[in-house]
Coordinates of C-alpha atoms and ligand atoms in Angstrom, one line a residue:
M278 CA -10.4 -27.9 -9.1
S279 CA -9.6 -28.7 -5.5
L280 CA -10.1 -26.1 -2.8
T281 CA -6.6 -26.5 -1.5
K282 CA -3.2 -27.0 -3.0
D283 CA -0.3 -28.7 -1.1
I284 CA 2.8 -26.7 -1.6
T285 CA 6.4 -27.0 -0.6
L286 CA 7.8 -23.5 -0.7
P287 CA 11.3 -22.9 -2.1
D288 CA 12.6 -22.6 1.5
G289 CA 11.2 -26.0 2.4
L290 CA 8.1 -24.9 4.3
K291 CA 5.1 -27.1 3.6
I292 CA 1.6 -25.6 3.5
S293 CA -1.8 -26.5 2.4
L294 CA -2.9 -23.3 0.6
P295 CA -6.6 -22.6 0.2
T296 CA -7.6 -21.7 -3.4
G297 CA -11.2 -20.8 -2.9
L298 CA -13.1 -17.5 -2.3
F299 CA -13.2 -16.8 1.5
I300 CA -16.9 -16.2 2.0
N301 CA -18.7 -16.5 5.4
N302 CA -15.6 -18.1 6.9
E303 CA -15.4 -20.9 4.3
F304 CA -13.4 -21.4 1.2
I305 CA -15.8 -22.0 -1.7
E306 CA -15.6 -22.2 -5.5
S307 CA -16.6 -19.2 -7.6
K308 CA -20.1 -19.5 -9.0
S309 CA -18.9 -19.5 -12.6
G310 CA -15.9 -21.8 -11.8
K311 CA -13.6 -19.0 -13.2
T312 CA -10.0 -19.1 -12.0
I313 CA -6.8 -16.9 -12.0
D314 CA -3.2 -18.2 -12.4
S315 CA -0.8 -16.5 -10.0
I316 CA 2.6 -16.2 -11.5
N317 CA 6.0 -16.5 -9.8
P318 CA 8.0 -13.3 -10.6
S319 CA 11.3 -15.1 -10.1
T320 CA 10.6 -17.7 -12.8
G321 CA 7.6 -16.7 -14.8
E322 CA 5.9 -20.0 -14.0
V323 CA 2.4 -20.5 -12.4
N324 CA 2.6 -20.7 -8.6
A325 CA -1.1 -21.7 -8.1
T326 CA -4.5 -21.4 -9.7
V327 CA -7.2 -19.9 -7.5
Y328 CA -10.9 -19.2 -7.8
C329 CA -11.8 -15.8 -9.2
A330 CA -14.8 -13.8 -7.9
E331 CA -17.3 -12.2 -10.3
E332 CA -20.5 -10.1 -9.7
A333 CA -22.5 -13.1 -8.3
D334 CA -19.8 -13.9 -5.8
V335 CA -19.6 -10.3 -4.7
D336 CA -23.4 -10.3 -4.2
L337 CA -23.1 -13.4 -2.0
A338 CA -20.3 -11.9 0.1
V339 CA -22.3 -8.7 0.6
D340 CA -25.4 -10.7 1.6
Y341 CA -23.3 -12.5 4.3
A342 CA -21.7 -9.2 5.4
K343 CA -25.1 -7.5 5.8
K344 CA -26.3 -10.4 7.9
V345 CA -23.5 -10.0 10.5
A346 CA -23.0 -6.2 10.3
T347 CA -25.4 -5.3 13.1
S348 CA -24.2 -7.9 15.6
W349 CA -20.6 -7.0 14.8
R350 CA -21.4 -3.3 15.3
D351 CA -23.0 -4.2 18.7
T352 CA -20.0 -6.2 20.1
T353 CA -18.0 -4.3 22.6
G354 CA -14.9 -2.5 21.5
V355 CA -12.9 -4.8 23.9
E356 CA -14.2 -7.9 22.1
R357 CA -13.4 -6.5 18.6
G358 CA -9.9 -5.6 19.9
E359 CA -9.5 -9.2 21.1
Y360 CA -10.4 -10.6 17.7
L361 CA -7.8 -8.3 16.0
N362 CA -5.2 -9.2 18.6
K363 CA -5.9 -12.9 18.0
L364 CA -5.4 -12.4 14.3
A365 CA -2.1 -10.6 15.1
D366 CA -0.9 -13.5 17.3
L367 CA -1.7 -16.0 14.5
M368 CA 0.1 -13.9 11.8
A369 CA 3.1 -13.6 14.1
E370 CA 3.2 -17.4 14.7
D371 CA 3.1 -17.9 10.9
R372 CA 5.6 -15.1 10.1
E373 CA 7.9 -17.5 8.2
I374 CA 5.1 -18.9 6.1
L375 CA 3.6 -15.6 5.3
G376 CA 7.0 -14.0 4.5
S377 CA 7.7 -17.0 2.3
L378 CA 4.5 -16.6 0.4
E379 CA 5.1 -12.9 -0.2
A380 CA 8.6 -13.8 -1.5
W381 CA 7.3 -16.6 -3.7
D382 CA 4.2 -14.8 -5.1
G383 CA 5.2 -11.2 -5.0
G384 CA 9.0 -11.3 -5.7
K385 CA 10.0 -9.7 -2.4
T386 CA 13.4 -10.8 -1.0
K387 CA 12.4 -12.9 2.0
A388 CA 15.0 -12.1 4.7
T389 CA 15.5 -8.4 3.9
N390 CA 11.9 -7.4 3.0
A391 CA 9.0 -9.9 3.1
V392 CA 9.1 -10.9 6.7
Y393 CA 9.1 -7.3 7.8
D394 CA 5.7 -6.8 6.1
V395 CA 4.4 -9.5 8.4
D396 CA 5.8 -7.8 11.4
E397 CA 4.2 -4.5 10.3
C398 CA 0.8 -6.2 9.8
V399 CA 1.0 -7.5 13.4
S400 CA 1.8 -4.1 14.7
V401 CA -1.0 -2.5 12.7
L402 CA -3.5 -5.0 14.0
R403 CA -2.4 -4.5 17.5
Y404 CA -2.5 -0.7 17.2
Y405 CA -6.1 -0.7 15.9
A406 CA -7.1 -3.4 18.5
G407 CA -6.0 -0.8 21.0
W408 CA -8.3 1.8 19.5
A409 CA -11.4 -0.5 19.3
D410 CA -12.6 0.4 22.8
K411 CA -11.6 4.1 22.6
I412 CA -13.9 5.2 19.9
H413 CA -16.4 7.8 21.2
G414 CA -18.2 11.0 20.3
S415 CA -18.6 14.2 22.3
V416 CA -21.2 16.2 24.2
I417 CA -22.1 19.5 22.8
Q418 CA -24.1 21.9 25.0
N419 CA -24.7 25.5 24.0
D420 CA -28.2 26.0 25.5
P421 CA -28.6 24.6 29.1
K422 CA -32.0 23.4 28.1
K423 CA -30.7 21.3 25.3
L424 CA -28.2 18.5 25.3
A425 CA -26.6 17.2 22.1
Y426 CA -24.1 14.5 21.7
T427 CA -22.5 12.5 18.9
I428 CA -21.8 8.8 18.5
H429 CA -19.3 7.6 16.0
E430 CA -21.1 5.0 14.0
P431 CA -19.5 2.5 11.6
Y432 CA -20.6 2.6 8.0
G433 CA -21.7 -1.1 7.9
V434 CA -20.3 -3.1 4.9
C435 CA -17.0 -1.8 3.7
G436 CA -15.2 -2.8 0.5
H437 CA -11.4 -2.7 0.2
I438 CA -9.5 -3.0 -3.1
I439 CA -5.8 -3.3 -2.9
P440 CA -2.7 -3.5 -5.2
W441 CA 0.0 -6.1 -5.5
N442 CA 3.0 -4.3 -4.1
Y443 CA 2.2 -5.0 -0.4
P444 CA -0.4 -7.8 -0.6
L445 CA -0.5 -8.4 3.2
L446 CA 0.2 -4.9 4.4
M447 CA -2.2 -3.0 2.2
A448 CA -4.9 -5.4 3.2
I449 CA -4.3 -5.0 6.9
W450 CA -3.9 -1.2 6.7
A451 CA -7.5 -1.2 5.4
I452 CA -9.3 -3.9 7.3
A453 CA -7.8 -3.3 10.8
P454 CA -9.3 0.2 11.4
A455 CA -12.5 -0.8 9.6
L456 CA -13.1 -3.8 11.8
A457 CA -12.0 -2.0 15.0
A458 CA -14.6 0.7 14.3
G459 CA -17.3 -1.9 14.0
N460 CA -17.6 -2.2 10.2
V461 CA -17.5 -5.5 8.4
S462 CA -15.0 -5.9 5.6
I463 CA -14.9 -7.5 2.1
L464 CA -11.4 -7.4 0.7
K465 CA -10.5 -7.8 -3.0
T466 CA -6.9 -8.7 -3.4
S467 CA -4.9 -8.0 -6.6
E468 CA -5.3 -10.7 -9.2
I469 CA -1.4 -10.6 -9.5
T470 CA -0.7 -11.6 -5.8
P471 CA -3.7 -13.4 -4.3
L472 CA -2.0 -16.1 -2.4
S473 CA -0.8 -14.7 0.9
M474 CA -4.2 -13.2 1.9
L475 CA -5.9 -16.6 1.1
Y476 CA -3.6 -18.0 3.8
V477 CA -4.7 -15.2 6.1
G478 CA -8.3 -16.5 5.5
L479 CA -7.3 -19.6 7.3
L480 CA -6.1 -17.5 10.2
V481 CA -9.4 -15.6 10.2
Q482 CA -11.1 -19.0 10.5
K483 CA -8.8 -20.0 13.4
A484 CA -9.4 -16.7 15.2
K485 CA -13.1 -17.6 15.0
F486 CA -14.2 -14.2 13.6
P487 CA -18.0 -14.3 13.3
P488 CA -18.7 -15.6 9.7
G489 CA -19.1 -12.8 7.2
T490 CA -17.1 -10.2 9.3
F491 CA -14.0 -10.4 7.2
Q492 CA -14.2 -11.9 3.7
I493 CA -11.5 -12.2 1.1
L494 CA -12.1 -12.4 -2.7
S495 CA -9.5 -13.0 -5.3
G496 CA -10.7 -11.3 -8.5
E497 CA -10.1 -9.1 -11.4
G498 CA -10.4 -5.3 -11.1
K499 CA -12.8 -4.6 -14.0
V500 CA -15.3 -7.3 -12.8
C501 CA -14.9 -8.1 -9.1
G502 CA -13.5 -4.7 -8.1
N503 CA -16.1 -2.8 -10.0
A504 CA -18.9 -4.9 -8.6
L505 CA -17.7 -4.1 -5.1
A506 CA -17.1 -0.4 -5.8
S507 CA -20.6 0.0 -7.3
H508 CA -22.6 -2.3 -5.0
V509 CA -25.4 -0.3 -3.5
D510 CA -25.2 -2.3 -0.2
V511 CA -21.6 -1.4 0.3
Q512 CA -21.4 1.8 2.3
K513 CA -17.7 2.6 2.1
I514 CA -14.9 1.8 -0.3
S515 CA -11.2 2.1 0.4
F516 CA -9.0 1.8 -2.6
T517 CA -5.2 1.6 -2.9
G518 CA -3.8 1.5 -6.4
S519 CA -3.1 3.6 -9.5
T520 CA -4.6 7.1 -10.0
A521 CA -6.3 5.9 -13.3
T522 CA -8.2 3.2 -11.4
G523 CA -8.9 5.6 -8.5
R524 CA -10.9 7.7 -10.9
L525 CA -13.0 4.7 -12.0
I526 CA -13.6 3.8 -8.4
Q527 CA -14.8 7.3 -7.5
K528 CA -17.3 7.1 -10.4
A529 CA -18.5 3.6 -9.5
A530 CA -18.9 4.6 -5.9
S531 CA -21.3 7.3 -6.9
A532 CA -24.0 4.7 -7.4
N533 CA -25.0 5.0 -3.8
L534 CA -22.8 8.0 -2.8
K535 CA -20.4 5.7 -0.9
A536 CA -17.7 7.2 1.3
V537 CA -14.4 6.8 -0.6
T538 CA -10.8 6.7 0.5
L539 CA -8.3 6.7 -2.4
E540 CA -4.6 6.0 -1.9
C541 CA -3.2 6.4 -5.4
G542 CA 0.0 6.8 -7.3
G543 CA 3.0 9.1 -6.7
K544 CA 6.1 10.7 -8.2
S545 CA 7.7 11.8 -5.0
P546 CA 10.6 14.3 -5.1
I547 CA 13.6 14.2 -2.9
I548 CA 15.6 17.4 -2.6
I549 CA 19.2 17.5 -1.7
R550 CA 20.4 21.0 -0.8
A551 CA 24.0 22.0 -0.9
D552 CA 24.2 22.0 3.0
A553 CA 22.8 18.5 3.3
D554 CA 24.6 15.7 5.1
I555 CA 25.5 13.9 1.9
E556 CA 26.3 10.5 3.3
Q557 CA 22.8 10.4 5.0
A558 CA 21.1 11.8 1.9
V559 CA 22.7 9.1 -0.3
K560 CA 21.5 6.3 2.0
W561 CA 17.9 7.5 2.3
T562 CA 17.7 8.3 -1.4
A563 CA 18.8 4.7 -2.3
M564 CA 16.4 3.1 0.2
G565 CA 13.6 5.3 -0.9
I566 CA 13.8 4.2 -4.5
F567 CA 15.3 0.7 -4.5
F568 CA 13.5 -0.9 -1.5
N569 CA 10.8 -3.3 -2.7
Q570 CA 12.2 -3.0 -6.3
G571 CA 10.9 0.6 -6.4
Q572 CA 7.3 -0.7 -6.1
V573 CA 6.4 1.7 -3.4
C574 CA 3.8 4.4 -3.9
T575 CA 5.9 6.9 -2.0
S576 CA 9.2 6.0 -3.7
N577 CA 11.4 9.0 -4.1
S578 CA 11.6 8.6 -7.8
R579 CA 12.7 12.1 -8.7
C580 CA 15.9 13.4 -7.1
Y581 CA 16.8 17.1 -7.2
I582 CA 20.4 17.8 -6.3
H583 CA 22.0 21.2 -5.8
A584 CA 24.5 22.0 -8.5
D585 CA 27.3 22.4 -6.0
V586 CA 27.1 18.8 -4.8
Y587 CA 25.6 17.2 -8.0
E588 CA 28.4 15.0 -9.4
D589 CA 29.7 14.1 -5.9
F590 CA 26.2 13.0 -4.8
L591 CA 25.7 10.9 -8.0
Q592 CA 29.1 9.2 -7.6
K593 CA 28.5 8.4 -3.9
L594 CA 24.9 7.1 -4.7
K595 CA 26.2 4.7 -7.3
E596 CA 28.9 3.3 -5.0
H597 CA 26.4 2.9 -2.2
V598 CA 23.8 1.2 -4.3
L599 CA 26.3 -1.3 -5.7
E600 CA 27.4 -2.2 -2.2
A601 CA 24.1 -2.1 -0.3
Y602 CA 21.5 -3.2 -2.8
P603 CA 22.6 -6.5 -4.2
Q604 CA 20.1 -8.0 -6.7
G605 CA 19.6 -11.8 -6.4
P606 CA 17.2 -14.7 -5.8
V607 CA 14.5 -13.9 -3.3
Y608 CA 15.3 -16.7 -0.9
E609 CA 19.0 -15.8 -0.6
D610 CA 19.6 -13.9 2.7
K611 CA 21.9 -11.3 1.2
S612 CA 19.6 -10.4 -1.7
V613 CA 17.9 -7.0 -1.3
V614 CA 16.5 -6.3 -4.8
G615 CA 14.2 -8.9 -6.2
P616 CA 12.3 -9.2 -9.5
Q617 CA 9.5 -6.9 -10.5
V618 CA 6.1 -8.4 -9.8
S619 CA 4.9 -9.3 -13.3
Q620 CA 5.8 -9.5 -17.0
M621 CA 3.6 -6.4 -17.5
Q622 CA 5.4 -4.3 -15.0
F623 CA 8.8 -5.6 -16.2
D624 CA 7.9 -4.5 -19.8
K625 CA 6.5 -1.2 -18.7
I626 CA 9.6 -0.3 -16.7
L627 CA 12.0 -1.4 -19.5
G628 CA 9.8 0.8 -21.8
Y629 CA 10.4 3.8 -19.5
I630 CA 14.1 3.1 -19.4
D631 CA 14.1 3.2 -23.1
I632 CA 12.1 6.4 -23.1
G633 CA 14.6 8.0 -20.7
K634 CA 17.5 7.1 -22.9
K635 CA 15.8 8.4 -26.0
E636 CA 14.9 11.6 -24.2
G637 CA 18.6 12.2 -23.6
A638 CA 19.0 11.4 -19.9
R639 CA 22.4 10.1 -18.8
V640 CA 22.5 6.5 -17.5
V641 CA 24.6 6.6 -14.3
M642 CA 24.0 2.9 -13.5
G643 CA 21.7 0.0 -14.5
G644 CA 19.4 0.8 -17.4
E645 CA 18.8 -2.8 -18.4
R646 CA 17.4 -6.2 -17.3
N647 CA 19.5 -8.5 -15.2
T648 CA 20.5 -11.5 -17.3
E649 CA 22.7 -13.3 -14.8
A650 CA 22.2 -17.1 -14.9
D651 CA 19.9 -17.6 -11.9
L652 CA 17.9 -14.4 -12.6
A653 CA 17.4 -14.5 -16.4
K654 CA 14.1 -16.3 -16.2
G655 CA 12.6 -13.8 -13.8
F656 CA 11.5 -10.2 -14.1
F657 CA 14.8 -8.7 -12.7
I658 CA 15.7 -5.1 -13.7
K659 CA 19.0 -3.6 -12.4
P660 CA 18.7 -0.6 -10.1
T661 CA 18.8 2.3 -12.5
V662 CA 19.9 5.9 -12.0
F663 CA 19.4 8.5 -14.7
A664 CA 21.0 12.0 -14.4
D665 CA 20.6 15.3 -16.3
C666 CA 16.8 14.9 -16.5
K667 CA 14.9 17.8 -17.8
P668 CA 11.5 19.0 -16.4
E669 CA 9.6 18.1 -19.5
M670 CA 10.9 14.5 -19.7
R671 CA 8.3 11.7 -19.2
I672 CA 10.6 9.9 -16.7
I673 CA 10.3 13.0 -14.5
N674 CA 6.6 13.3 -14.7
E675 CA 5.1 9.8 -15.0
E676 CA 5.0 7.1 -12.3
I677 CA 7.3 4.3 -13.4
F678 CA 6.8 2.1 -10.2
G679 CA 10.1 0.4 -10.5
P680 CA 13.8 0.7 -9.5
V681 CA 14.4 3.8 -11.7
L682 CA 15.6 7.1 -10.2
A683 CA 15.5 10.3 -12.3
C684 CA 18.0 12.9 -11.1
S685 CA 18.2 16.6 -12.0
K686 CA 20.3 19.6 -11.0
F687 CA 18.9 22.7 -9.3
S688 CA 20.4 26.0 -8.3
S689 CA 17.9 27.8 -6.0
D690 CA 15.2 26.9 -3.5
E691 CA 12.6 28.7 -5.6
E692 CA 13.5 26.7 -8.6
V693 CA 13.4 23.3 -6.8
L694 CA 10.1 24.1 -5.2
K695 CA 8.6 24.6 -8.7
F696 CA 10.1 21.3 -9.8
A697 CA 8.8 19.5 -6.8
N698 CA 5.2 20.7 -7.4
Q699 CA 5.2 20.2 -11.2
T700 CA 3.6 16.7 -11.4
E701 CA -0.1 15.7 -11.1
Y702 CA 0.8 13.8 -7.9
G703 CA 1.2 14.8 -4.3
L704 CA 2.0 11.8 -2.2
G705 CA 5.4 12.1 -0.5
A706 CA 8.4 14.4 -0.6
A707 CA 11.8 14.5 1.2
I708 CA 14.1 17.4 1.9
F709 CA 17.7 17.2 3.0
T710 CA 19.2 20.3 4.6
K711 CA 20.7 21.5 7.8
D712 CA 18.7 24.7 7.7
I713 CA 15.6 24.1 9.7
A714 CA 13.8 27.3 8.6
V715 CA 14.2 26.4 5.0
A716 CA 13.2 22.8 5.7
H717 CA 10.0 23.8 7.4
N718 CA 9.1 26.4 4.9
M719 CA 9.6 23.9 2.0
A720 CA 7.6 21.4 3.9
R721 CA 4.7 23.8 4.0
N722 CA 5.0 24.8 0.4
I723 CA 5.4 21.4 -1.2
E724 CA 2.0 20.0 -2.5
S725 CA 2.1 16.6 -0.8
G726 CA 0.4 14.6 1.8
M727 CA 3.6 13.6 3.6
I728 CA 7.0 15.3 3.9
W729 CA 10.2 13.8 5.3
I730 CA 12.9 16.2 6.6
N731 CA 16.3 14.5 6.5
S732 CA 14.9 11.0 5.9
S733 CA 12.6 9.4 3.3
N734 CA 9.9 6.7 3.3
D735 CA 10.2 5.8 6.9
S736 CA 6.4 5.8 7.2
D737 CA 5.0 5.0 10.7
L738 CA 1.8 3.3 11.5
H739 CA 1.0 6.0 14.1
V740 CA 1.2 8.8 11.6
P741 CA -1.4 9.5 8.8
F742 CA -0.5 8.3 5.3
G743 CA -2.1 9.6 2.1
G744 CA -1.8 12.1 -0.7
V745 CA -3.2 15.2 -2.3
K746 CA -3.9 16.1 -5.9
G747 CA -3.8 13.0 -8.1
S748 CA -2.4 10.9 -5.2
G749 CA -5.8 10.5 -3.6
V750 CA -8.2 11.6 -0.9
G751 CA -8.4 10.5 2.8
R752 CA -5.8 9.1 5.1
Q753 CA -4.8 5.7 6.3
L754 CA -3.0 4.8 9.5
G755 CA -2.9 6.5 12.9
Q756 CA -6.0 8.0 14.4
Y757 CA -6.7 9.8 11.2
G758 CA -7.1 6.5 9.4
L759 CA -9.6 5.3 12.0
E760 CA -11.7 8.5 11.5
H761 CA -12.4 7.4 8.0
Y762 CA -14.3 4.4 9.2
T763 CA -17.0 6.1 11.2
Q764 CA -19.4 8.9 10.8
A765 CA -20.8 11.1 13.5
K766 CA -24.5 10.8 14.4
A767 CA -25.9 13.9 16.2
I768 CA -28.5 13.2 18.9
H769 CA -30.5 16.2 20.2
V770 CA -32.1 15.9 23.6
N771 CA -34.7 18.5 24.7
L772 CA -34.1 19.2 28.4
G773 CA -36.9 21.7 28.9
T774 CA -40.2 22.9 27.3
R775 CA -38.7 25.2 24.7
L776 CA -41.6 25.6 22.4
Ligands
NAD987 P1 -4.2 -0.9 -10.2 O1 -4.9 0.4 -10.1 O2 -4.0 -1.4 -11.5 O3 -5.0 -2.0 -9.3 C1 -5.2 -1.8 -8.0 C2 -6.4 -2.6 -7.6 O4 -7.6 -2.1 -8.3 C3 -6.3 -4.1 -8.0 O5 -6.9 -4.9 -7.0 C4 -7.1 -4.2 -9.3 O6 -7.6 -5.4 -9.5 C5 -8.2 -3.2 -9.0 N1 -8.9 -2.6 -10.2 C6 -8.4 -2.4 -11.4 N2 -9.4 -1.9 -12.2 C7 -10.5 -1.8 -11.5 C8 -11.8 -1.3 -11.7 N3 -12.1 -0.8 -12.9 N4 -12.7 -1.2 -10.7 C9 -12.3 -1.7 -9.5 N5 -11.1 -2.2 -9.2 C10 -10.2 -2.2 -10.1 O7 -2.8 -0.7 -9.4 P2 -1.7 -1.7 -9.2 O8 -0.9 -1.8 -10.5 O9 -2.2 -3.0 -8.6 O10 -0.8 -1.0 -8.1 C11 0.2 -0.1 -8.4 C12 -0.4 1.3 -8.1 O11 -0.8 1.4 -6.8 C13 0.7 2.4 -8.2 O12 0.1 3.5 -8.9 C14 1.0 2.8 -6.8 O13 1.5 4.1 -6.6 C15 -0.3 2.6 -6.2 N6 -0.2 2.4 -4.7 C16 -0.6 3.4 -3.9 C17 -0.5 3.3 -2.5 C18 -0.9 4.5 -1.6 O14 -1.1 4.2 -0.4 N7 -1.1 5.7 -2.1 C19 0.0 2.2 -2.0 C20 0.4 1.1 -2.8 C21 0.3 1.3 -4.2

């Protein structure tokens, strides 16, 4: 198989897409010759076939990473920042191509979604480029005859395993702080959406990163992901994906006691109190579940509405979604909701919709696939709202990861707090109220890594992102995200003759 494929994207852009493994700044075949087909969610057809990394390819990438790790660590922070800024410039230049690839391979609507991921990648790269020359330890002096200080050292070789819902963004969230802090990175993309990051490999070449600094492997989780997570020469693993896989990663990482960051699943509640600004609450609720087809780890997929405003809220939500969340082909400018990413996700979500109906939840809207002419071939599911959900229902407790909102009624703050904390997850939560004391008290008492008061899902690259309980350990983004890519070394200096 050739190492590039000439493609004309549906919006007319022509590219030569690499299909190899990006190792040591070159695209190469996998040792076994194994490949993966990447499927178009809008049509079910194969977009491209790319090489698939297995254990031997991971070993090769780790060898190259080890070779460059010390010299990369010893570059100045300013230099590392320049490389990251260069990559940001190149991604910004190719915004249309990268956005188009995300739309094509990931099913994101291009104009209303995919291109914004590229903008966010650029901002994240620039943000951590800015940090690269500002990483330093502290001086600790208790005894005047003894000086101690810390330096913040990179781990060395870092592995990053990411999901398919934000193929570019999850990659950049992970590699930008790692490289800024002086680590070298091996990224394993999702086998479902490998294409856009292969194109980024070309930009890494163009930016002239030292070979081996940033390598990109397409590969399957059980084989390539596991090889990376368990490799004894990889010192740190960052994982973004489901809670079930997160557990496996933590086990695999124990091989050499790797540092681990886990960004896992969620079932985030959104609470609408009776005193809420209902218009605002409706808009944020809809955005928080239907943006990106509900494939967002922090999606507010459980909505708790006070009994006094329950039916009014549901009616307004339905009207708003019908108007503001049109479903359609991913290259049409007005489309907001695209297809689910894969046949497997499509089947899983329709399965949950069926479960919701059987469990006795009321379908307010949607509840089925979209069979309109130009959507019938793809994995399109109509934005779905269930009402009258009970605490024990599966659609209330399990992550569906699709455009499905489960709504319930509540009558007191105590009751809704119990509902909010009832799942195994603790990623995000949102509260709508005009009572600031209640808002802050709820924010304190909800078991979750992130809380939004009077908004939802407006994450910010300057602010830490991550979960508690089954949603993971560690944080990404902001200064907190950077701290996960260095460890403090303590240096003791004897200034006298103390023995
Ligand atoms: P997944 O767990 O199936 O896969 C995630 C990644 O792990 C993929 O690259 C996959 O190949 C790899 N993988 C699978 N099995 C592996 C193994 N045994 N060893 C090593 N790697 C393995 O998740 P997904 O379906 O790709 O993504 C959806 C999930 O991701 C949802 O649960 C969602 O909530 C979560 N997610 C979380 C965040 C966050 O920041 N908390 C962000 C995005 C997505």
